Coordinates of C-alpha atoms and ligand atoms in Angstrom, one line a residue:
X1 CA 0.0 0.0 0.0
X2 CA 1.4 3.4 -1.0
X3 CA 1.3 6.1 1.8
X4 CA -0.9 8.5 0.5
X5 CA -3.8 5.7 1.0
X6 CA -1.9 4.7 3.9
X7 CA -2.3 8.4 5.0
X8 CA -6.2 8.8 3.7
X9 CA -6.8 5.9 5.8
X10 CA -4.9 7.3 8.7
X11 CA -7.2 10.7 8.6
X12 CA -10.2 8.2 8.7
X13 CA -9.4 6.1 11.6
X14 CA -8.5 9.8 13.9
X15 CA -12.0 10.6 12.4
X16 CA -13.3 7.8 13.8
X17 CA -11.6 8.3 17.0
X18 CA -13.0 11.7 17.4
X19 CA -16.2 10.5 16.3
X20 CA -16.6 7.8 19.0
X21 CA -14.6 9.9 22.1
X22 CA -16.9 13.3 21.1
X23 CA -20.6 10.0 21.3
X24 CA -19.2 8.4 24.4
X25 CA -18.2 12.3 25.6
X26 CA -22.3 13.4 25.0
X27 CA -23.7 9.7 26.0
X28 CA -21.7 9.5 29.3
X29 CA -21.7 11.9 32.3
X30 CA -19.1 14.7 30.4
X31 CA -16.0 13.0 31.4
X32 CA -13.5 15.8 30.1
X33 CA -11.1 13.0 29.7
X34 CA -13.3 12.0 26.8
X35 CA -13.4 15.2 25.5
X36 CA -9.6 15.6 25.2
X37 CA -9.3 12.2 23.7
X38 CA -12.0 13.6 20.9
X39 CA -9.7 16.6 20.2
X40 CA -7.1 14.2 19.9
X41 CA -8.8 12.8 17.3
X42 CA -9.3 15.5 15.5
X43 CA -5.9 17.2 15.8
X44 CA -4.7 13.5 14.0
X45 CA -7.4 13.5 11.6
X46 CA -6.3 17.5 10.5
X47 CA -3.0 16.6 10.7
X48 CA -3.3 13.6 8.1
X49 CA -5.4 15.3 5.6
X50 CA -2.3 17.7 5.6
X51 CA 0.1 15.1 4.9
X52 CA -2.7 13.3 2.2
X53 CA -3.0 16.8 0.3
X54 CA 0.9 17.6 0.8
X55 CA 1.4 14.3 -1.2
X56 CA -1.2 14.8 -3.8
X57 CA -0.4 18.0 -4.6
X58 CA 3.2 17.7 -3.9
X59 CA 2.6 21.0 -2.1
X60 CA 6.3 22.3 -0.3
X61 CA 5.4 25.2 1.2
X62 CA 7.4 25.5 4.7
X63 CA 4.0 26.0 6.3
X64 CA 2.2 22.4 5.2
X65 CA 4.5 20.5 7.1
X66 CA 4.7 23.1 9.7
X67 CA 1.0 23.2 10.3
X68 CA 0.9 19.5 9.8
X69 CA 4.2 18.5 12.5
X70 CA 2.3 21.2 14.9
X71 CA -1.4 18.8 14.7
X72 CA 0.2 16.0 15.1
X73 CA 2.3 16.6 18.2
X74 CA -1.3 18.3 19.5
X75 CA -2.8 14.6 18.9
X76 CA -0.2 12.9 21.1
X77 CA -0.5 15.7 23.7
X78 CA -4.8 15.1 23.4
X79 CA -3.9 11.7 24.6
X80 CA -1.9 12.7 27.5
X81 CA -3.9 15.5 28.7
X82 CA -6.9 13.5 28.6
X83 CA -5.0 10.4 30.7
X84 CA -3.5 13.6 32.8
X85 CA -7.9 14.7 33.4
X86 CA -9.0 10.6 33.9
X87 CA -6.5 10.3 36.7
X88 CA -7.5 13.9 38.2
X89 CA -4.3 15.9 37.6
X90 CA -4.4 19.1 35.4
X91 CA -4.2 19.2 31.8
X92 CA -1.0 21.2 31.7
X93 CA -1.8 22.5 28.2
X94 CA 0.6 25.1 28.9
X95 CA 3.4 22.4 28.0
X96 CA 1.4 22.1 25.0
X97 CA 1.5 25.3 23.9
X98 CA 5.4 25.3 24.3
X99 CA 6.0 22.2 22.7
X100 CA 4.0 23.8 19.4
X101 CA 5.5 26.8 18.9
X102 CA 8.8 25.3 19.5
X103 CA 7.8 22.9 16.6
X104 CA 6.4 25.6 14.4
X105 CA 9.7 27.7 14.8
X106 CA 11.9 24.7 14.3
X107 CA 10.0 24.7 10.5
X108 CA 11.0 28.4 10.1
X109 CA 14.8 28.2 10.6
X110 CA 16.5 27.0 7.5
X111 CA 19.4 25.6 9.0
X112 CA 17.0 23.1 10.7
X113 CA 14.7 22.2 7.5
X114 CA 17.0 18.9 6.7
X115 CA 16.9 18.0 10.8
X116 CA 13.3 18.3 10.9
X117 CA 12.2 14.8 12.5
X118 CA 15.8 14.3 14.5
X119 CA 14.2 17.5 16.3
X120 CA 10.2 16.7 16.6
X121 CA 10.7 12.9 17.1
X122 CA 12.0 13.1 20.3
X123 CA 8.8 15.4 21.5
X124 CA 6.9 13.0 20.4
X125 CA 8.6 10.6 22.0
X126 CA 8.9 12.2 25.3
X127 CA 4.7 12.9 25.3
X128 CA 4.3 9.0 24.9
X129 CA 6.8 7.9 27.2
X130 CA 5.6 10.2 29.8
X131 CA 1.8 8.9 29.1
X132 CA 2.9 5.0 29.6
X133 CA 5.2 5.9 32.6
X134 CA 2.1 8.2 34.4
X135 CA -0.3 4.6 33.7
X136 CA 2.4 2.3 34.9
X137 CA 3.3 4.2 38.1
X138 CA -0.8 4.0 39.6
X139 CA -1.0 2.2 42.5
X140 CA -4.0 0.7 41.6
X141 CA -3.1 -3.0 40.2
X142 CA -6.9 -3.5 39.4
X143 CA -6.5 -0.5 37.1
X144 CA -3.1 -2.0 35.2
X145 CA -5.3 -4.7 33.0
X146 CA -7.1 -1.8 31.6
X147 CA -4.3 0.3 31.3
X148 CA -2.5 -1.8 29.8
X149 CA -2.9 -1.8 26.1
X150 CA -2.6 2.3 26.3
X151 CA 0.8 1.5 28.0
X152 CA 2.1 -1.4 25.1
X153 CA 0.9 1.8 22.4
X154 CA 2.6 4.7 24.0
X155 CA 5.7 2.8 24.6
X156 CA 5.6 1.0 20.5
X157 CA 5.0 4.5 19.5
X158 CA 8.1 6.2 21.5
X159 CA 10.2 3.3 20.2
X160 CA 9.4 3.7 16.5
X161 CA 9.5 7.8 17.1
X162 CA 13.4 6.9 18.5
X163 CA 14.2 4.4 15.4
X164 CA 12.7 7.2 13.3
X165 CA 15.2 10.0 14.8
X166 CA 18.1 7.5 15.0
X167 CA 17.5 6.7 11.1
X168 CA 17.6 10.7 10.1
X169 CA 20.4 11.6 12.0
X170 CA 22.4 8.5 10.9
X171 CA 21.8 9.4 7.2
X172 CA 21.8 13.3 7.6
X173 CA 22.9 15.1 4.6
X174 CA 23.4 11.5 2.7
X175 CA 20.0 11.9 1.6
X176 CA 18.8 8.4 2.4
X177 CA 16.7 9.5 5.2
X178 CA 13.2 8.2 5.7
X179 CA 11.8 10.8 3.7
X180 CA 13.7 9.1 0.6
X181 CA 12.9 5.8 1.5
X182 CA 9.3 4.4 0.2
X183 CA 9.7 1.4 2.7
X184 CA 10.3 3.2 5.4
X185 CA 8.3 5.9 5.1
X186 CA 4.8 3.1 4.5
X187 CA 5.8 1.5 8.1
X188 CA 5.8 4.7 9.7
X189 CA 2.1 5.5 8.1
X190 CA 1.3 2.4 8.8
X191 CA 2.4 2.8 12.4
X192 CA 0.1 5.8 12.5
X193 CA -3.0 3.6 11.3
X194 CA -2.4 0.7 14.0
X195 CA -1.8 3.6 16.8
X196 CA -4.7 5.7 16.3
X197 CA -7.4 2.2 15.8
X198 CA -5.5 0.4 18.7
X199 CA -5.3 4.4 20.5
X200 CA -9.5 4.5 20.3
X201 CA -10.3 0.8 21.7
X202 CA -7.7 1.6 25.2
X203 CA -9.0 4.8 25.7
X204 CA -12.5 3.2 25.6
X205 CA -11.4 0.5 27.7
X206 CA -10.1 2.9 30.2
X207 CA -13.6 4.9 30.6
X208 CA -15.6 2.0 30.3
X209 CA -12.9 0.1 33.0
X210 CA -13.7 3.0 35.4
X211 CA -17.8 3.5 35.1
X212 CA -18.1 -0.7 35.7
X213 CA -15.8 0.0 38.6
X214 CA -18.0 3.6 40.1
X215 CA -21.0 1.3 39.2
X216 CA -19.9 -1.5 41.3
X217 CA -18.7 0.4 43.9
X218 CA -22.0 2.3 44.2
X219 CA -24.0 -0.9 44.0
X220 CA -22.3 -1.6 47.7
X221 CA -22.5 1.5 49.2
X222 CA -25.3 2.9 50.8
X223 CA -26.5 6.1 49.8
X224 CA -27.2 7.8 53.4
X225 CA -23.9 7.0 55.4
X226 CA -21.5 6.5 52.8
X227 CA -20.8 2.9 54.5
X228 CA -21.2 -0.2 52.9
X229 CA -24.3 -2.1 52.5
X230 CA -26.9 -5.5 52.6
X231 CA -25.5 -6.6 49.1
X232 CA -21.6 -5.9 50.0
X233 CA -22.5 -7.8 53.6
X234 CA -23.0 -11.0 51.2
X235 CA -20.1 -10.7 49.3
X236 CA -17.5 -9.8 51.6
X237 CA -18.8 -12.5 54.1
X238 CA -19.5 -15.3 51.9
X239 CA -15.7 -14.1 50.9
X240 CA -15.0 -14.6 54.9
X241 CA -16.6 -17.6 54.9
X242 CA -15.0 -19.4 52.4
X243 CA -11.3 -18.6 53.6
X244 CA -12.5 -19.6 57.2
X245 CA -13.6 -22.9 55.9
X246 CA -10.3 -23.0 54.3
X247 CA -7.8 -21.8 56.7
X248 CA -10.0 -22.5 59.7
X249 CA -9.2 -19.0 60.3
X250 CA -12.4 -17.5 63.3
X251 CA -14.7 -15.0 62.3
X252 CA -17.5 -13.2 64.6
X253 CA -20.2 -10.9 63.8
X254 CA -21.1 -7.7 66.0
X255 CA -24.9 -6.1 65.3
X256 CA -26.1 -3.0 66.9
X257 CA -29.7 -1.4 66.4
X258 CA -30.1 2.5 68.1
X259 CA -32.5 2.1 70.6
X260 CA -36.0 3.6 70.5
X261 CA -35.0 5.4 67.0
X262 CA -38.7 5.6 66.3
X263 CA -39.2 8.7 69.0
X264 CA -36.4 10.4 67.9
X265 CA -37.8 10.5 64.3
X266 CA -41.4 11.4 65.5
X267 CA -39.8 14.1 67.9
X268 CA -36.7 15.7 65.7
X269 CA -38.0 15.1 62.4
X270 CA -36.4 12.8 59.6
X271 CA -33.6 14.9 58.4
X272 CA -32.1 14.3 62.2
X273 CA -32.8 10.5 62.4
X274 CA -30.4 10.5 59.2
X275 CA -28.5 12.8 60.9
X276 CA -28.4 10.4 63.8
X277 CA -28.0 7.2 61.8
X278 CA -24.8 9.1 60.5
X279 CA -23.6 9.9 63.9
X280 CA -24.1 6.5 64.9
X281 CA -21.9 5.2 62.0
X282 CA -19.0 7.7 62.4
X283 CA -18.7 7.2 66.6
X284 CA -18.6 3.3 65.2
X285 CA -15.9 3.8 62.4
X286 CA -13.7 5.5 65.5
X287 CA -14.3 2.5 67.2
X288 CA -13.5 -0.2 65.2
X289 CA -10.1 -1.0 63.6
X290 CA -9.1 -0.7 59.9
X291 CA -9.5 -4.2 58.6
X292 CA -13.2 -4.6 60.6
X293 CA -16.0 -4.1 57.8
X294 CA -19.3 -1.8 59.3
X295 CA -22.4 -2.6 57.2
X296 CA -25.7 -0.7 57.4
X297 CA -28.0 -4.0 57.4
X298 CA -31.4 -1.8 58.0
X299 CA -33.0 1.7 59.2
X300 CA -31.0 1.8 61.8
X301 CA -29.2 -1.8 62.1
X302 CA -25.8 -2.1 61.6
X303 CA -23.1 -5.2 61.3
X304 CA -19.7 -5.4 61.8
X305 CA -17.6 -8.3 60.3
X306 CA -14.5 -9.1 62.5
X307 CA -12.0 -11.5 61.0
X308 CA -9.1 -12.9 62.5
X309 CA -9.8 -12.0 66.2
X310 CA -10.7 -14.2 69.8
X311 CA -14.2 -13.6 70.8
X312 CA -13.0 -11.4 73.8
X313 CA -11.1 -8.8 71.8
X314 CA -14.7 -8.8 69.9
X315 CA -16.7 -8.1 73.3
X316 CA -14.3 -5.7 73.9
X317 CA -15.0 -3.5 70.9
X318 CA -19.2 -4.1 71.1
X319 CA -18.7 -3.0 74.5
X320 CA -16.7 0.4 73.2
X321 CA -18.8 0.7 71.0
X322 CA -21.6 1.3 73.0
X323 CA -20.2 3.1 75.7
X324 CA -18.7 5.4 72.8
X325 CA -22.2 6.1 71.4
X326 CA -23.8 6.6 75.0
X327 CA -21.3 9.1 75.5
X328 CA -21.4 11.2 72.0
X329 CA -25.3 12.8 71.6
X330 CA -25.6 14.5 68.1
X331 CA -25.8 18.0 68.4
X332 CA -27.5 19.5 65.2
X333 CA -30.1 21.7 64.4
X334 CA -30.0 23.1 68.3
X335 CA -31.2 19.7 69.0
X336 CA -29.0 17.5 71.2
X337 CA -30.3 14.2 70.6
X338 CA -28.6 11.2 73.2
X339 CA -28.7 8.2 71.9
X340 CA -27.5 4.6 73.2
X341 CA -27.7 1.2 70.8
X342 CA -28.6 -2.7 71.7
X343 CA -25.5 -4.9 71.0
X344 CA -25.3 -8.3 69.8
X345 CA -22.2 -10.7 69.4
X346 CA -21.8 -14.0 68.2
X347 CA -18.9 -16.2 67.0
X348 CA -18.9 -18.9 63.8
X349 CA -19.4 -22.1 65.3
X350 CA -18.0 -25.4 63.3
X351 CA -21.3 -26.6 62.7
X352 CA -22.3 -23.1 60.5
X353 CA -23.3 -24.3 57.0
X354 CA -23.7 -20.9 56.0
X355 CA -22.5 -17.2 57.0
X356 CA -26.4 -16.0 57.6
X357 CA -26.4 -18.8 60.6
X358 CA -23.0 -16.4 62.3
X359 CA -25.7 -13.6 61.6
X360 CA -28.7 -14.9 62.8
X361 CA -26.7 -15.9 66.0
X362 CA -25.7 -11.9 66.6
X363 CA -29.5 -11.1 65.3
X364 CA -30.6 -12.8 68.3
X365 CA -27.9 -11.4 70.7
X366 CA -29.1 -8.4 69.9
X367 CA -32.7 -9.1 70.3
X368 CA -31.7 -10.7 74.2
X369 CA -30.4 -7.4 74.6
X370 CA -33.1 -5.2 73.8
X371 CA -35.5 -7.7 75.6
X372 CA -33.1 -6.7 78.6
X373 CA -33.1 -3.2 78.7
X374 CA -30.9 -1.7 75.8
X375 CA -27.9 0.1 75.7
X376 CA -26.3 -3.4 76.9
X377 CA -23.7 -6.0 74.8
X378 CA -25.4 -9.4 74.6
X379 CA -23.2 -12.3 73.5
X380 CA -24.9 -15.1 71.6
X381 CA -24.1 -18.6 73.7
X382 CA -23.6 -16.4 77.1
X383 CA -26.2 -15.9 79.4
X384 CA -28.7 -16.6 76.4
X385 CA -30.2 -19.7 78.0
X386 CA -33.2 -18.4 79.3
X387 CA -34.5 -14.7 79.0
X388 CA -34.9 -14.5 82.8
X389 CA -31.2 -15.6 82.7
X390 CA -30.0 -12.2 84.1
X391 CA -26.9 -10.6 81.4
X392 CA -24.0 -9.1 83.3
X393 CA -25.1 -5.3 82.8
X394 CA -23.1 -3.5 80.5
X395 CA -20.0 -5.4 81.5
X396 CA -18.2 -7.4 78.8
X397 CA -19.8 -10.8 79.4
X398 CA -17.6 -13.5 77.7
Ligands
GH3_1 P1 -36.0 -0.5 69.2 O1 -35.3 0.1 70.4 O2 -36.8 -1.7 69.6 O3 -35.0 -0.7 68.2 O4 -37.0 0.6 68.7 P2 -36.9 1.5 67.4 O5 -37.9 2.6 67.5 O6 -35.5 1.9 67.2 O7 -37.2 0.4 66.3 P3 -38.3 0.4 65.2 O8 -37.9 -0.8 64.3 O9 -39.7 0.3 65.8 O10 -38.2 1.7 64.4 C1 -37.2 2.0 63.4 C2 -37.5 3.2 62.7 O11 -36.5 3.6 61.9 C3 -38.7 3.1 61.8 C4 -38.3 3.8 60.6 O12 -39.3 4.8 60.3 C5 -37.0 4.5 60.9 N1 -36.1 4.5 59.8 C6 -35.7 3.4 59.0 N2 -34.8 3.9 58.1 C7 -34.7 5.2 58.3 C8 -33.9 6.2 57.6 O13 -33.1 6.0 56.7 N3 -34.0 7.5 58.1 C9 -34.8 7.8 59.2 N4 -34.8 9.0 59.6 N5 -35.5 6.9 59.8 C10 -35.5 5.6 59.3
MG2 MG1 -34.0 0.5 66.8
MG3 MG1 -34.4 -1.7 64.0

């Protein structure tokens, strides 16, 4: 294929890029990230045309190829700024805007016109080394597989842009560049054709990578206290569950329910009771350590997953817990509103079949200790014999 199709085709697959970033842009929530990839797109597909008319028309006016050069390093840039916007930093178009009129001056000074690409490949290069090295360096490994085929592009393209610099400065002034080889000069169009189709597929897996992630993640959360909820209870406890039956490895459950939450919606209105439920949750994230997992189960029912820990360091924190809550009223609204919660404890016993038997266990702790008086820790197996069985007050019982 001769690279004046080579090119044609070039302009049509940045159209297409621009095309699908600018639908996915308007059909998604206005990630800007899309938006610079779409400008990316475009700055490729003007930049190609360019070339496809320069060779045409054999047109060798300084400013075709100065216009063109300019485009194209804009296209590379598109791509970085936009990966720059997806991972939060700023654009830094202000780099951009060096980089071009460096490039467009570089066409102006006659000494430089046989140099050309020994002096714009390596700005090319340096825009797609510093894209893969910015994807590579995220801490996020569940990020990498996505990232991944952006990275493999950047890093192909910066290689070829170095071969292509190497090549012009080896044959400087011998004339047998790569602007006076055919064969070289159809693998570097043809480079442009693979990068910009391969270019449009990673960054759509990228965006569509992150919304299947946001989704997920706000499919477990709940909505009111930010914590997570019933569905991520299943999954990180049938998780739990599995690896205990595995490693034999204990796990224990902690409930809580705010006592008498009714009367302090019918008295302070709904917007406290959230407010409440809120305050309940944050006094019980001080409380707990990093690796236990709080769950908003109901209205105002929580669960704690503890893994790894003896049932009495587990007593311990239900009984902090609800001495913490006891002792922190929510002040809002010129309402101070006291609160205490109903705890309930139970550890996985070897004859659990399933993780909602742990649950059910600390369900019914619970309920023994709202049937004896609230703001008290009941543990499931102590003291649950009978309900006239007296608990051992607030004290930790186990
Ligand atoms: P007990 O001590 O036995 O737990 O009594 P209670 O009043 O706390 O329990 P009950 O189950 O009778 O009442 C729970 C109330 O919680 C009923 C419901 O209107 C309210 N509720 C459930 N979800 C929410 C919520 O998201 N926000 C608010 N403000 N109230 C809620
Ligand atoms: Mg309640
Ligand atoms: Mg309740």
């Amino acid at each position: 294929m001769d690279s004046f199709t080579l090119v044609v085709a070039s302009a049509l697959a940045a159209t297409i890029m621009a095309g699908s970033m600018g639908l996915l842009y308007l059909a998604s929530s206005r990630r800007v990230c899309l938006f610079n990839w779409a400008m990316a797109g475009l700055f490729f597909a003007a930049s190609n045309l360019i070339g496809a008319c320069a060779i045409k028309f054999r047109v060798d006016h300084t400013l075709v190829p100065a216009v063109g050069n300019l485009l194209y390093i804009a296209g590379h840039y598109g791509i970085l700024a936009g990966l720059r916007r997806h991972l939060a930093l700023r654009a830094r178009w202000d780099l951009l805007a060096v980089l071009a009129l460096a490039a467009f001056g570089a066409h102006l000074v006659p000494a430089l016109q046989p140099a050309l690409t020994v002096v714009l490949s390596p700005a090319v290069m340096a825009i797609d080394l510093g894209a893969a090295w910015l994807l590579w360096r995220q801490p996020d490994r569940g990020a990498r597989l996505a990232y991944l085929p952006m990275i493999v592009l950047e890093l192909g393209f910066a290689v070829q842009q170095g071969v292509r610099a190497l090549v012009e400065a080896v044959h400087l002034g011998s004339g047998a560049g790569m602007a006076h080889c055919q064969f070289l000069q159809t693998c570097g169009a043809l480079f442009v054709l693979v990068f910009l189709s391969v270019a449009t597929m990673s960054c759509a897996l990228i965006v569509t990578h992150d919304q299947t992630r946001a989704l997920r993640l706000a499919s477990l959360t709940d909505v009111l206290t930010g914590w997570l909820n019933r569905r991520a209870l299943h999954d990180i406890a049938l998780r739990e569950f599995r690896r205990s039956e595995r490693s034999g490895a204990a796990i224990h459950f902690i409930t809580f329910d705010i006592d008498h939450f009714k009367s302090i919606n019918d008295r302070h209105g709904h917007g406290v009771g959230d407010a409440a439920i809120c305050h309940v949750t944050a006094v019980a994230a001080k409380v707990l350590r990093g690796c236990d997992a709080l769950f908003r189960i109901g209205g105002e029912e929580f669960a704690v997953l503890v893994a790894d820990s003896v049932l009495a360091d587990v007593c311990r924190i239900a009984e902090r817990l609800r001495e913490m809550v006891a002792a922190s009223p929510l002040v809002t609204e010129g309402h101070t509103v006291r609160m205490t919660v109903s705890v309930g404890v139970a550890a996985l016993d070897v004859d659990d079949m399933r993780w909602e038997d742990l649950l059910r266990r600390a369900d019914e702790a619970l309920y023994h200790a709202k049937q004896h008086g609230r703001n008290r820790v009941s543990v499931h197996g102590v003291g649950l014999a009978g309900d006239d069985q007296p608990m051992r007050g607030h004290a930790i019982v186990c």
